[in-house]
Amino acid sequence: MLEQAQQILKSYYGYSSFRRGQVDIINSILSGSDTLAIMPTGGGKSICYQVPAMVLEGVTIVISPLISLMKDQVDALEGVGIPATFLNSSISASELDERVVAAREGEYKLIYVAPERLEAPSFRSLLRSLSVSMVAVDEAHCISQWGHDFRPSYRNIRTMIRELPVKPITVALTATATPEVSQDICELLGIQEENTFVTGFARENLTFSIVKGENKRDFIGTFLKENRSQSGIIYAATRKEVNELHTFLKRAGFAVGKYHAGMSEEERNEAQDDFLFDRTTVIVATNAFGMGIDKSNVRYVIHHNLPKNMEAYYQEAGRAGRDGEASDCYVLFAPQDIQLQKFLIEQTTLDEEKKLFEYKKLQQMIDYCHTEKCLQRYILEYFGVEEDQLEDCGRCMNCKDQRERVDITTEAMMIFSCIKRMNERFGKTIVAQVLKGSKNKRIQQFGFQKLSTYGLMKQRSEKDIVSLIDFMAAEGYVGLTNGQYPVLYLDQKALPVIKGEVKVYRKEQVKTRKIVKDDGLFELLREVRRDIASRESIPPYLVFSDSTLREMSEVRPTDANAMLEIKGVAGTKLKRFGEDFMAAIRVYIEENGVEPQKVVKEEVIAELPESDEPSHLISFRLFSEGEELSTIAKKRGMSVQTIQNHLIRCISEGESVDWERILPSRFEALIFEKIDEMGAEKLKPLKEALPDEVNYFAIKAAICKKQLLQ
Ligand code: ADP
């Protein structure tokens, strides 16, 4: 069956190998197990159920919370030649009837529906008359109260599944991996916890950065100038900020759109389409934008304000670089944004316990902005990826940071002194004006021209002084009160500086970079894509992704065979669009006197097993031969966690193992004791009750050993 899956991947999608993690998930599904797949946005979840849907007999029902996403997914499936449809409130009654008839006749391999539809008796009776082989629950965190988008109607899924005459395979997919959420999903959908696959959380093409204490608009302006032709999303916290930033960027001459819930539906649709069709390159939006957006060539995501938590952040940032091409993600941090997020938490109707939970998550988001360790690593740790699978990414701002540190203690003292002399009762603008020595009327009114700090920084611009104050606030030397007009005060951290015990350093500004290097043929192919897209009225990225065009521009295929070797090119699309691209490439070759290149085979990330030996036994054999878990994982293109699951499965099937390597004897009695005390249903409390050196793997192994001993 796996070989069949591989063939489908190649012949429909044009990809020659599954990504790391996809194999494990597909393997699990095709062996008939209910499965939970946790992958970040852009990790490649859709293929995990779409390919098995094609392998299995009958139809797959996909539960998806967003109407716009359904249409996108169905368009993409039809684009590669897979019969699919969606049933939701956006289609007319007669259209719905037609689709129901076609479904009864077995014309679709996948049917997308919103969870609310499960409440309709007519729909449930339709389902009972179909041969449903699989139910895929997309955005499965919506089933959990701990998730960020709880949808009560998700709770009907299990009842619906139970009503079906033949039990289908249940597959849940989400990007949210906190233990509370994944345990909830398993429990509510009846998935065994060991069939959970957390994978692909490291997004190897994304570069994360934090910009602190700098002028946000200056930064965005410089960045956009350098990346003018690339698509990007800028998230801002409020409608007002979206409007203001949009006006600013429009005036600066960028092709920019905006999106927020205060606009009419028509305006929003138009803005979204302009962005999808590459008519605008940048979109400034609140977090209302993006849930239904699958655009694969988003090259950057900038958060103009602090997001509310890491889940929201990783989901939004993950919209960059779905096509696997290098992309950038920035958070522009300013401490005022913390107040806004706190205010928003207070405005909710959550009970006190849940509010505290939200505050904790906000704090972890703030910590992300201040950490000096690898940013990708911080994210992975947050999502519960285990220590032994963590490596520094080598790309993010903290990994690459070579900026000079400049001693700004003198400037800091001037600012602190001025804030103090103004009795900690004024905001940053007026403090900066005093330091600048401004002749402003308000300053005269308050008599600030008489202060000893008046004009102390007159050689600097006012904007520069404000930026220094922002930096002091971002680093916690200076605090800001809540409210509409935040007032500056000195924080504890400033005291040792005032006493002359510590110095204040500031790094040089974060340098923006040009994400994509210019390439004549690539640009030409993008134009061909734009023409096809407007001819066919589909978004350009549905024609071919940026990564496909990039490979074409490197390989320069001029015939169908060479074209089929390009990742992302397969039968249906080759027939529809291939000739347009080949014609452009031929002209380019002719005009530039270059040759088609030899096809460079991409590195195969995850090969399917060549032998008939079951996958878990292969891992077990390698382990028994003395290989380390991480080496086996690398060799097999799987995650360490998967290899661990393989070993646990072998142990529970009675294979004998060198226990010392899995469950050190010095911990065994203690773990057994805790299992007796607390039960073995939930791993997290056990982990918390045990010393840090005991990892989840040892706990799982101990549970298994204890059962074997009974
Ligand atoms: P998610 O739903 O997890 O956010 P998608 O399913 O939209 O991610 O996949 C992201 C992108 O990665 C899509 O453009 C998809 O076609 C591509 N992709 C997925 N699997 C593979 C693969 N095995 N090889 C190459 N590209 C892939």
XYZ file of C-alpha atoms and ligand atoms in Angstrom:
737
model
C 0.000 0.000 0.000
C 2.885 2.338 0.736
C 4.225 1.898 -2.752
C 0.826 2.856 -4.077
C 0.945 5.950 -1.862
C 4.338 6.831 -3.298
C 3.016 6.459 -6.838
C 0.048 8.701 -6.095
C 2.377 11.328 -4.658
C 4.412 11.288 -7.856
C 1.672 10.976 -10.445
C -0.816 13.461 -8.986
C 1.294 15.919 -7.017
C 4.595 15.538 -8.848
C 6.603 15.072 -5.625
C 9.162 12.316 -5.557
C 9.387 11.761 -1.828
C 7.321 12.209 1.282
C 8.554 14.675 3.850
C 9.954 13.619 7.160
C 7.038 12.450 9.264
C 4.532 12.094 6.441
C 5.597 8.480 5.919
C 4.960 7.566 9.556
C 1.527 9.117 9.525
C 0.496 7.568 6.216
C 1.881 4.226 7.362
C -0.186 4.389 10.498
C -3.357 5.313 8.598
C -2.904 2.638 5.965
C -2.351 0.012 8.629
C -5.870 0.895 9.808
C -5.010 2.827 12.979
C -6.851 5.924 14.109
C -4.121 8.544 14.081
C -3.364 12.018 15.389
C -0.923 14.032 13.278
C 0.566 17.159 14.796
C 2.465 19.236 12.272
C 3.058 22.953 12.076
C 1.343 25.144 9.503
C 2.980 24.511 6.165
C 4.328 21.158 7.336
C 2.298 19.228 4.768
C -0.712 17.897 6.644
C -3.094 17.771 3.689
C -1.068 15.158 1.854
C -1.184 12.958 4.971
C -4.888 12.317 4.459
C -5.312 13.102 0.761
C -2.898 10.416 -0.401
C -4.425 7.677 1.825
C -7.860 8.829 0.639
C -6.756 7.898 -2.877
C -5.310 4.562 -1.775
C -8.370 3.473 0.211
C -11.600 2.286 -1.396
C -14.632 4.547 -0.893
C -14.785 8.163 0.137
C -13.029 10.275 2.770
C -15.027 12.859 4.708
C -12.935 15.852 5.692
C -14.232 18.003 8.546
C -12.889 21.496 8.148
C -13.885 24.589 10.129
C -13.495 27.140 7.377
C -15.569 27.531 4.298
C -12.908 29.472 2.394
C -10.296 26.831 3.112
C -12.561 24.109 1.732
C -12.887 25.815 -1.594
C -9.137 26.298 -1.787
C -8.430 22.680 -0.972
C -10.990 21.403 -3.455
C -9.638 23.710 -6.180
C -6.132 22.432 -5.501
C -7.278 18.789 -5.583
C -9.193 19.267 -8.816
C -6.145 21.049 -10.181
C -4.100 17.877 -9.824
C -6.907 15.632 -11.053
C -8.347 14.257 -7.790
C -12.178 14.260 -7.674
C -13.348 16.206 -4.624
C -16.114 18.542 -3.561
C -17.402 20.478 -0.590
C -20.850 20.773 0.950
C -21.502 23.989 2.855
C -23.737 27.011 3.109
C -21.921 28.900 0.342
C -23.567 26.808 -2.396
C -27.177 26.963 -3.598
C -29.759 24.301 -2.740
C -29.825 22.954 -6.297
C -26.020 22.791 -6.440
C -26.080 20.951 -3.123
C -28.598 18.421 -4.493
C -26.416 17.804 -7.533
C -23.364 17.198 -5.377
C -25.291 14.839 -3.091
C -26.407 12.788 -6.103
C -22.837 12.659 -7.397
C -21.612 11.626 -3.932
C -24.132 8.779 -3.855
C -22.817 7.643 -7.215
C -19.314 7.484 -5.778
C -17.903 10.280 -7.929
C -15.737 11.835 -5.222
C -12.720 10.590 -3.307
C -12.913 13.432 -0.798
C -15.863 15.449 0.505
C -15.208 18.501 2.676
C -17.845 19.561 5.185
C -18.153 22.033 8.056
C -18.688 20.462 11.500
C -22.106 22.120 11.871
C -23.389 20.009 8.983
C -23.016 16.921 11.146
C -26.006 18.157 13.122
C -28.335 17.858 10.093
C -30.219 14.514 10.076
C -30.372 14.551 6.263
C -26.600 14.747 6.063
C -26.134 11.965 8.571
C -28.402 9.741 6.555
C -26.428 10.586 3.407
C -23.243 9.525 5.191
C -24.777 6.203 6.174
C -25.526 5.490 2.522
C -21.916 6.120 1.412
C -18.952 3.863 1.766
C -16.877 6.050 4.106
C -13.364 4.687 4.498
C -11.867 7.544 6.452
C -12.884 10.622 8.421
C -10.195 13.311 8.492
C -10.646 15.972 11.149
C -8.716 19.056 10.092
C -7.806 21.735 12.670
C -8.606 19.062 15.266
C -7.677 21.353 18.183
C -11.130 22.940 17.690
C -12.494 19.947 19.619
C -10.624 20.933 22.776
C -11.589 23.606 25.234
C -7.892 24.202 25.762
C -7.386 24.876 22.072
C -7.504 28.416 20.793
C -10.617 28.029 18.629
C -13.014 25.761 20.462
C -15.945 24.765 18.224
C -18.719 22.926 20.108
C -19.950 21.199 16.951
C -16.628 19.311 16.750
C -17.962 17.321 19.676
C -20.494 15.664 17.327
C -17.838 14.010 15.227
C -17.472 10.912 17.339
C -21.230 10.307 17.469
C -21.398 10.649 13.699
C -18.563 8.137 13.273
C -20.264 5.675 15.607
C -23.431 5.806 13.499
C -21.670 4.670 10.338
C -22.333 1.061 9.364
C -18.616 0.290 8.972
C -16.113 1.981 11.269
C -13.926 4.294 9.209
C -10.335 5.222 10.069
C -10.237 8.483 12.025
C -7.406 10.881 11.321
C -7.065 14.073 13.341
C -4.726 16.829 12.165
C -3.621 19.973 13.919
C -0.750 22.385 14.340
C -1.395 22.821 18.054
C 0.684 20.478 20.110
C 0.346 21.424 23.747
C -0.107 18.225 25.775
C -3.507 19.311 27.115
C -4.846 19.718 23.594
C -3.429 16.536 22.121
C -4.650 14.434 25.028
C -8.086 15.960 24.658
C -8.184 15.208 20.932
C -7.227 11.570 21.523
C -9.770 11.169 24.267
C -12.643 12.826 22.421
C -12.018 11.055 19.116
C -11.063 7.698 20.611
C -7.517 7.731 19.224
C -4.894 5.775 21.144
C -2.253 8.135 22.477
C 0.604 6.102 21.062
C -0.735 6.777 17.588
C 0.139 10.442 17.971
C 2.824 11.725 15.647
C 4.412 15.053 16.453
C 6.507 15.896 13.479
C 8.026 18.499 11.244
C 7.820 21.225 13.865
C 11.103 22.678 12.804
C 10.405 24.741 9.698
C 13.752 24.507 8.039
C 13.133 27.242 5.496
C 12.016 29.902 7.986
C 14.342 32.457 9.563
C 13.020 33.932 12.812
C 14.004 37.345 14.154
C 12.933 39.783 16.841
C 13.236 43.518 16.361
C 13.269 45.351 19.677
C 13.309 48.997 20.556
C 13.509 50.185 16.964
C 11.182 52.378 14.990
C 8.698 49.911 13.536
C 7.784 51.918 10.460
C 11.395 52.588 9.547
C 12.110 48.907 9.811
C 9.104 47.885 7.707
C 9.863 50.552 5.096
C 13.455 49.402 4.671
C 12.503 45.747 4.607
C 9.770 46.239 2.023
C 12.007 48.283 -0.229
C 14.462 45.437 -0.306
C 11.775 42.848 -0.977
C 9.401 44.852 -3.144
C 8.361 42.083 -5.517
C 7.823 39.428 -2.843
C 4.532 38.546 -1.167
C 4.201 39.117 2.550
C 1.757 39.524 5.413
C 2.044 42.151 8.134
C -0.086 41.390 11.174
C -1.133 44.294 13.389
C -3.104 44.049 16.624
C -6.017 46.412 16.012
C -8.114 47.673 13.119
C -6.872 51.182 13.797
C -3.275 50.105 13.483
C -4.046 48.174 10.297
C -5.654 51.271 8.772
C -2.785 53.553 9.752
C -0.025 51.252 8.601
C -1.873 50.576 5.367
C -2.146 54.309 4.622
C 1.518 54.803 5.472
C 2.672 52.017 3.140
C 0.329 53.059 0.362
C 1.700 56.595 0.501
C 5.196 55.155 0.374
C 4.248 53.558 -2.954
C 3.912 49.867 -2.092
C 1.286 47.583 -3.662
C -0.477 47.031 -0.381
C -3.925 45.803 0.687
C -5.607 45.563 4.059
C -7.931 43.162 5.832
C -9.837 43.326 9.087
C -13.233 42.403 10.465
C -14.436 46.000 10.349
C -14.486 45.972 6.531
C -17.515 44.750 4.562
C -17.476 41.174 3.339
C -17.117 42.400 -0.216
C -14.123 44.569 0.636
C -12.504 41.708 2.505
C -13.009 39.252 -0.337
C -11.562 41.721 -2.768
C -8.513 42.355 -0.587
C -7.977 38.644 -0.141
C -8.279 37.929 -3.862
C -5.903 40.755 -4.766
C -3.341 39.199 -2.485
C -3.918 35.634 -3.692
C -3.674 36.698 -7.314
C -0.456 38.645 -6.662
C -2.141 41.944 -7.606
C -0.978 43.304 -4.265
C 2.258 42.092 -2.761
C 1.750 43.052 0.879
C -1.331 42.723 3.027
C -1.659 44.479 6.382
C -4.189 42.604 8.507
C -5.495 41.700 11.909
C -5.472 38.062 12.910
C -8.859 37.741 11.198
C -6.851 37.181 8.032
C -5.211 34.010 6.986
C -7.160 31.084 8.383
C -8.401 30.252 4.936
C -5.259 31.207 3.091
C -3.145 28.499 1.549
C -1.059 30.812 -0.634
C 2.244 29.031 -0.845
C 4.567 31.839 -1.976
C 4.320 34.109 1.074
C 7.954 35.113 1.564
C 7.664 36.919 4.885
C 5.339 37.415 7.840
C 5.950 40.443 10.035
C 4.169 40.818 13.368
C 3.894 44.541 13.926
C 2.605 43.808 17.454
C 3.191 41.106 19.979
C 0.959 38.058 19.285
C -1.115 36.724 22.179
C 0.672 33.387 22.494
C 3.097 31.037 20.785
C 0.353 28.921 19.197
C -1.126 31.935 17.475
C 2.349 33.143 16.538
C 3.584 29.910 15.029
C 0.369 29.444 13.124
C 0.510 32.940 11.643
C 4.259 32.961 11.033
C 3.933 29.479 9.528
C 1.982 30.973 6.631
C 5.344 32.049 5.282
C 7.166 29.640 3.012
C 4.652 26.841 2.633
C 6.399 26.018 -0.629
C 9.607 25.254 1.242
C 11.514 28.286 -0.123
C 13.529 30.517 2.233
C 11.250 32.978 4.045
C 11.514 35.417 6.960
C 9.438 35.888 10.122
C 9.806 38.968 12.326
C 8.209 40.052 15.572
C 8.520 43.790 16.179
C 8.508 43.961 19.945
C 7.423 46.973 21.993
C 6.399 46.685 25.640
C 3.208 48.718 25.127
C 1.860 45.742 23.185
C 1.912 43.666 26.363
C -0.630 46.033 27.917
C -2.874 45.609 24.916
C -2.766 41.815 25.114
C -3.474 41.931 28.850
C -6.402 44.218 28.198
C -7.746 41.778 25.605
C -7.491 38.891 28.088
C -9.385 40.943 30.660
C -12.116 41.679 28.090
C -12.852 37.992 27.539
C -15.570 36.127 29.393
C -13.143 33.405 30.490
C -13.216 32.287 34.123
C -10.293 33.157 36.411
C -8.476 29.846 35.898
C -8.561 30.173 32.111
C -7.483 33.815 32.314
C -4.451 32.811 34.351
C -3.683 30.189 31.726
C -3.826 32.892 29.034
C -1.536 35.161 31.070
C 0.965 32.341 31.384
C 0.931 31.815 27.636
C 1.356 35.543 27.034
C 4.390 35.532 29.325
C 5.932 32.707 27.290
C 5.416 34.804 24.163
C 7.161 37.741 25.853
C 10.003 35.458 26.915
C 10.410 34.433 23.275
C 11.093 38.072 22.428
C 13.821 38.256 25.071
C 15.489 34.883 24.854
C 19.081 34.735 23.673
C 18.879 31.119 22.601
C 17.992 29.786 19.168
C 14.473 31.026 18.373
C 13.446 27.930 16.456
C 14.616 25.842 19.386
C 12.611 27.933 21.834
C 9.508 27.310 19.719
C 10.127 23.570 19.544
C 10.652 23.367 23.293
C 7.419 25.236 23.788
C 5.577 22.703 21.668
C 6.951 19.870 23.749
C 9.530 18.478 21.323
C 11.930 16.558 23.510
C 15.401 17.747 24.413
C 17.236 15.019 22.487
C 15.583 16.107 19.259
C 16.501 19.749 19.600
C 19.276 21.405 17.690
C 20.077 25.059 17.103
C 18.731 26.085 13.687
C 21.780 28.054 12.640
C 19.572 30.528 10.736
C 17.638 32.623 13.224
C 18.711 36.001 14.496
C 20.141 34.600 17.726
C 22.113 31.891 15.937
C 23.523 34.371 13.420
C 23.889 37.385 15.649
C 27.186 39.134 15.024
C 26.010 42.646 15.674
C 28.374 44.925 17.584
C 27.404 45.925 21.124
C 27.643 49.630 21.790
C 28.007 51.042 25.318
C 25.085 53.462 25.848
C 25.344 53.799 29.643
C 25.743 57.596 29.450
C 22.612 57.998 27.333
C 20.718 55.627 29.641
C 21.687 57.705 32.698
C 20.498 60.893 30.969
C 17.129 59.315 30.198
C 16.697 57.856 33.699
C 17.625 61.153 35.276
C 15.159 63.064 33.111
C 12.301 60.659 33.876
C 13.067 61.012 37.592
C 13.233 64.792 37.456
C 9.886 64.866 35.706
C 8.556 62.880 38.703
C 7.745 59.795 36.618
C 4.549 61.430 35.456
C 5.031 61.867 31.683
C 5.100 59.845 28.477
C 8.012 59.206 26.147
C 7.307 61.992 23.648
C 7.543 64.794 26.184
C 10.530 63.204 27.958
C 12.283 63.068 24.588
C 11.369 66.719 23.915
C 12.869 67.797 27.231
C 16.078 65.904 26.512
C 16.186 67.435 23.049
C 15.655 70.910 24.505
C 12.485 71.564 22.532
C 10.873 75.004 22.698
C 7.434 73.405 22.683
C 4.644 75.314 24.475
C 3.790 72.453 26.838
C 7.384 72.311 28.024
C 7.314 75.999 28.834
C 3.978 75.532 30.627
C 5.410 72.907 32.923
C 8.647 74.858 33.368
C 10.727 71.912 32.170
C 13.226 74.248 30.488
C 14.570 74.820 33.994
C 15.422 71.155 34.565
C 19.111 70.207 34.541
C 18.326 67.521 31.970
C 16.762 70.017 29.549
C 18.660 69.908 26.249
C 21.074 67.272 27.558
C 20.787 65.310 24.310
C 20.342 68.259 21.939
C 22.773 66.888 19.374
C 20.452 63.895 18.742
C 17.160 63.957 16.843
C 13.945 63.643 18.804
C 13.119 60.445 16.933
C 16.461 59.008 17.929
C 15.811 59.797 21.599
C 12.352 58.192 21.417
C 13.961 55.101 19.938
C 16.463 54.999 22.818
C 13.594 55.248 25.302
C 11.794 52.436 23.448
C 14.911 50.350 23.787
C 15.119 51.048 27.545
C 11.487 49.971 27.849
C 11.957 46.847 25.720
C 14.871 45.810 27.915
C 12.924 46.479 31.127
C 14.948 49.422 32.531
C 11.983 51.685 32.158
C 8.365 50.733 32.796
C 5.181 52.055 31.205
C 1.885 52.438 33.026
C -1.324 51.001 31.564
C -3.893 53.164 29.898
C -4.280 55.366 26.884
C -1.383 57.682 27.782
C 1.328 55.449 29.231
C 3.649 57.201 31.655
C 7.328 56.318 32.027
C 8.781 55.237 35.340
C 12.085 53.696 36.387
C 12.093 49.967 36.936
C 14.214 47.989 39.410
C 16.619 47.092 36.635
C 17.665 50.758 36.287
C 18.955 51.036 39.876
C 22.281 49.213 39.503
C 22.906 51.288 36.354
C 22.304 54.526 38.271
C 24.615 53.308 41.045
C 27.315 52.705 38.429
C 27.382 48.942 39.058
C 26.391 47.764 35.588
C 26.572 49.150 32.100
C 23.922 49.258 29.387
C 24.730 47.931 25.941
C 22.734 48.108 22.784
C 23.265 46.049 19.698
C 23.286 47.633 16.267
C 19.964 47.676 14.447
C 18.720 44.415 12.936
C 19.791 44.282 9.320
C 17.072 43.505 6.810
C 17.940 41.152 4.002
C 16.854 40.481 0.494
C 15.137 37.094 0.813
C 15.151 36.105 -2.850
C 18.110 36.700 -5.135
C 17.289 38.079 -8.570
C 17.198 35.526 -11.305
C 16.173 36.448 -14.851
C 14.529 33.176 -15.831
C 12.713 32.803 -12.520
C 11.180 36.259 -12.955
C 10.219 35.378 -16.517
C 8.521 32.179 -15.369
C 6.653 34.139 -12.724
C 5.285 36.315 -15.512
C 4.191 33.257 -17.487
C 2.487 32.006 -14.331
C 0.729 35.333 -13.827
C -0.586 35.230 -17.408
C -1.882 31.680 -17.044
C -3.468 32.546 -13.713
C -5.420 35.453 -15.119
C -6.375 33.443 -18.229
C -7.708 30.588 -16.069
C -8.939 32.783 -13.186
C -7.034 30.871 -10.540
C -4.440 32.171 -8.076
C -0.889 31.948 -9.467
C 0.366 29.643 -6.714
C -2.210 27.056 -7.791
C -0.598 26.968 -11.229
C 2.813 26.055 -9.784
C 4.485 26.979 -6.524
C 7.537 29.248 -6.283
C 9.715 26.263 -5.469
C 8.598 24.517 -8.664
C 9.385 27.642 -10.710
C 12.744 27.964 -9.002
C 13.667 24.396 -9.894
C 12.494 24.994 -13.478
C 14.693 28.082 -13.667
C 17.684 26.055 -12.525
C 17.100 22.923 -14.631
C 15.535 24.651 -17.697
C 13.516 21.670 -18.945
C 12.460 21.878 -22.587
C 10.617 18.583 -23.026
C 7.872 16.734 -21.177
C 10.186 14.109 -19.672
C 12.556 16.635 -18.186
C 9.562 18.637 -17.009
C 8.135 15.655 -15.132
C 11.352 15.441 -13.131
C 10.622 18.834 -11.599
C 9.147 18.703 -8.106
C 5.492 19.740 -8.265
C 4.954 18.894 -11.951
C 2.710 15.909 -12.723
C 0.280 14.671 -15.387
C -2.687 17.021 -15.157
C -0.713 20.211 -14.665
C 1.878 19.263 -17.274
C -0.896 18.911 -19.829
C -2.539 22.176 -18.841
C 0.449 24.457 -18.343
C 3.635 22.655 -19.359
C 3.899 24.003 -22.897
C 3.608 27.662 -21.807
C 6.589 27.279 -19.509
C 8.675 25.208 -21.907
C 8.138 27.769 -24.657
C 9.386 30.559 -22.371
C 12.389 28.463 -21.340
C 13.291 27.710 -24.966
C 13.244 31.410 -25.817
C 15.389 32.160 -22.773
C 17.919 29.487 -23.699
C 18.087 30.813 -27.242
C 18.481 34.446 -26.214
C 21.004 33.862 -23.464
C 23.045 31.159 -25.145
C 22.669 28.762 -22.183
C 21.976 25.027 -22.108
C 19.336 22.961 -20.321
C 20.947 21.646 -17.149
C 21.311 18.049 -16.036
C 18.470 17.109 -13.758
C 19.748 17.399 -10.227
C 17.855 14.925 -8.076
C 16.769 16.547 -4.870
C 17.929 14.952 -1.682
C 15.430 12.312 -0.704
C 14.268 13.203 2.748
C 12.242 10.184 3.622
C 12.455 7.019 1.581
C 9.810 4.386 1.842
C 11.081 1.118 3.243
C 12.483 -1.036 0.454
C 12.028 -4.355 2.170
C 8.869 -6.019 3.393
C 10.199 -5.924 6.954
C 7.693 -3.929 9.036
C 8.903 -0.450 9.818
C 8.952 -0.825 13.607
C 11.043 -3.991 13.345
C 13.631 -2.228 11.182
C 14.078 0.422 13.886
C 14.252 -2.279 16.532
C 16.883 -4.239 14.612
C 19.082 -1.167 14.199
C 18.705 -0.352 17.892
C 19.629 -3.910 18.868
C 22.701 -3.614 16.644
C 23.817 -0.798 18.928
C 22.794 2.268 16.886
C 21.785 5.412 18.803
C 18.189 6.617 18.525
C 19.224 9.838 16.817
C 21.319 7.952 14.245
C 18.450 5.613 13.433
C 16.128 8.589 13.093
C 18.511 10.321 10.681
C 19.114 7.176 8.646
C 15.410 6.476 8.284
C 14.317 10.084 7.765
C 11.982 9.803 10.739
C 11.726 11.624 14.027
C 13.362 10.285 17.187
C 9.924 10.086 18.734
C 8.728 7.767 15.986
C 11.711 5.482 16.508
C 10.925 5.472 20.219
C 7.323 4.510 19.450
C 8.619 1.702 17.244
C 10.730 0.358 20.106
C 7.861 0.580 22.579
C 5.669 -1.324 20.159
C 8.308 -4.058 19.774
C 8.722 -4.315 23.526
C 4.986 -4.645 24.042
C 4.938 -7.319 21.342
C 7.411 -9.279 23.474
C 10.804 -8.559 21.808
C 13.615 -8.629 24.338
C 15.677 -5.512 24.693
C 18.681 -4.114 26.565
C 16.619 -2.290 29.181
C 19.501 -0.279 30.572
C 19.639 1.737 27.330
C 15.979 2.663 27.585
C 15.094 2.654 31.244
C 18.140 3.187 33.479
C 17.872 0.804 36.453
C 18.499 3.587 38.958
C 15.171 5.144 38.034
C 13.076 2.034 37.523
C 11.778 1.567 41.076
C 10.971 5.254 41.396
C 8.997 5.355 38.138
C 7.102 2.183 39.077
C 6.256 3.762 42.401
C 4.874 6.891 40.760
C 2.846 4.821 38.288
C 1.263 2.935 41.224
C 0.540 6.208 42.921
C -0.765 8.249 39.993
C -1.856 5.738 37.367
C -0.527 5.505 33.821
C -3.280 7.263 31.882
C -1.590 10.645 31.684
C 2.128 10.988 31.070
C 2.580 14.650 31.851
C 1.854 14.517 35.611
C 4.203 11.534 35.860
C 6.941 13.447 34.054
C 6.471 16.389 36.386
C 6.647 14.163 39.470
C 9.943 12.576 38.387
C 13.507 13.951 38.167
C 14.270 15.960 35.027
C 16.634 13.288 33.667
C 13.720 10.861 33.278
C 12.346 11.488 29.794
C 8.983 10.554 28.345
C 10.512 7.596 26.578
C 11.711 6.066 29.871
C 8.252 6.588 31.362
C 6.505 4.943 28.423
C 8.980 2.068 28.556
C 8.413 1.663 32.300
C 4.630 1.501 31.783
C 5.176 -1.140 29.151
C 7.614 -3.157 31.307
C 5.283 -3.032 34.276
C 2.451 -4.427 32.160
C 4.694 -7.217 30.905
C 5.693 -8.094 34.456
C 2.083 -8.360 35.632
P -0.382 22.391 6.162
O -1.784 21.938 5.884
O 0.321 21.473 7.121
O -0.299 23.821 6.567
P 0.003 21.892 3.399
O -0.621 20.560 3.381
O -0.757 23.043 2.844
O 0.471 22.255 4.861
O 1.414 21.778 2.672
C 2.279 22.876 2.548
C 2.973 22.855 1.194
O 3.927 21.796 1.163
C 2.017 22.638 0.042
O 2.395 23.515 -0.991
C 2.269 21.190 -0.333
O 1.972 20.928 -1.687
C 3.750 21.026 -0.029
N 4.114 19.618 0.258
C 3.503 18.778 1.108
N 4.105 17.564 1.097
C 5.133 17.640 0.242
C 6.153 16.712 -0.212
N 6.204 15.470 0.233
N 7.061 17.159 -1.094
C 7.020 18.423 -1.548
N 6.092 19.346 -1.178
C 5.158 18.969 -0.303
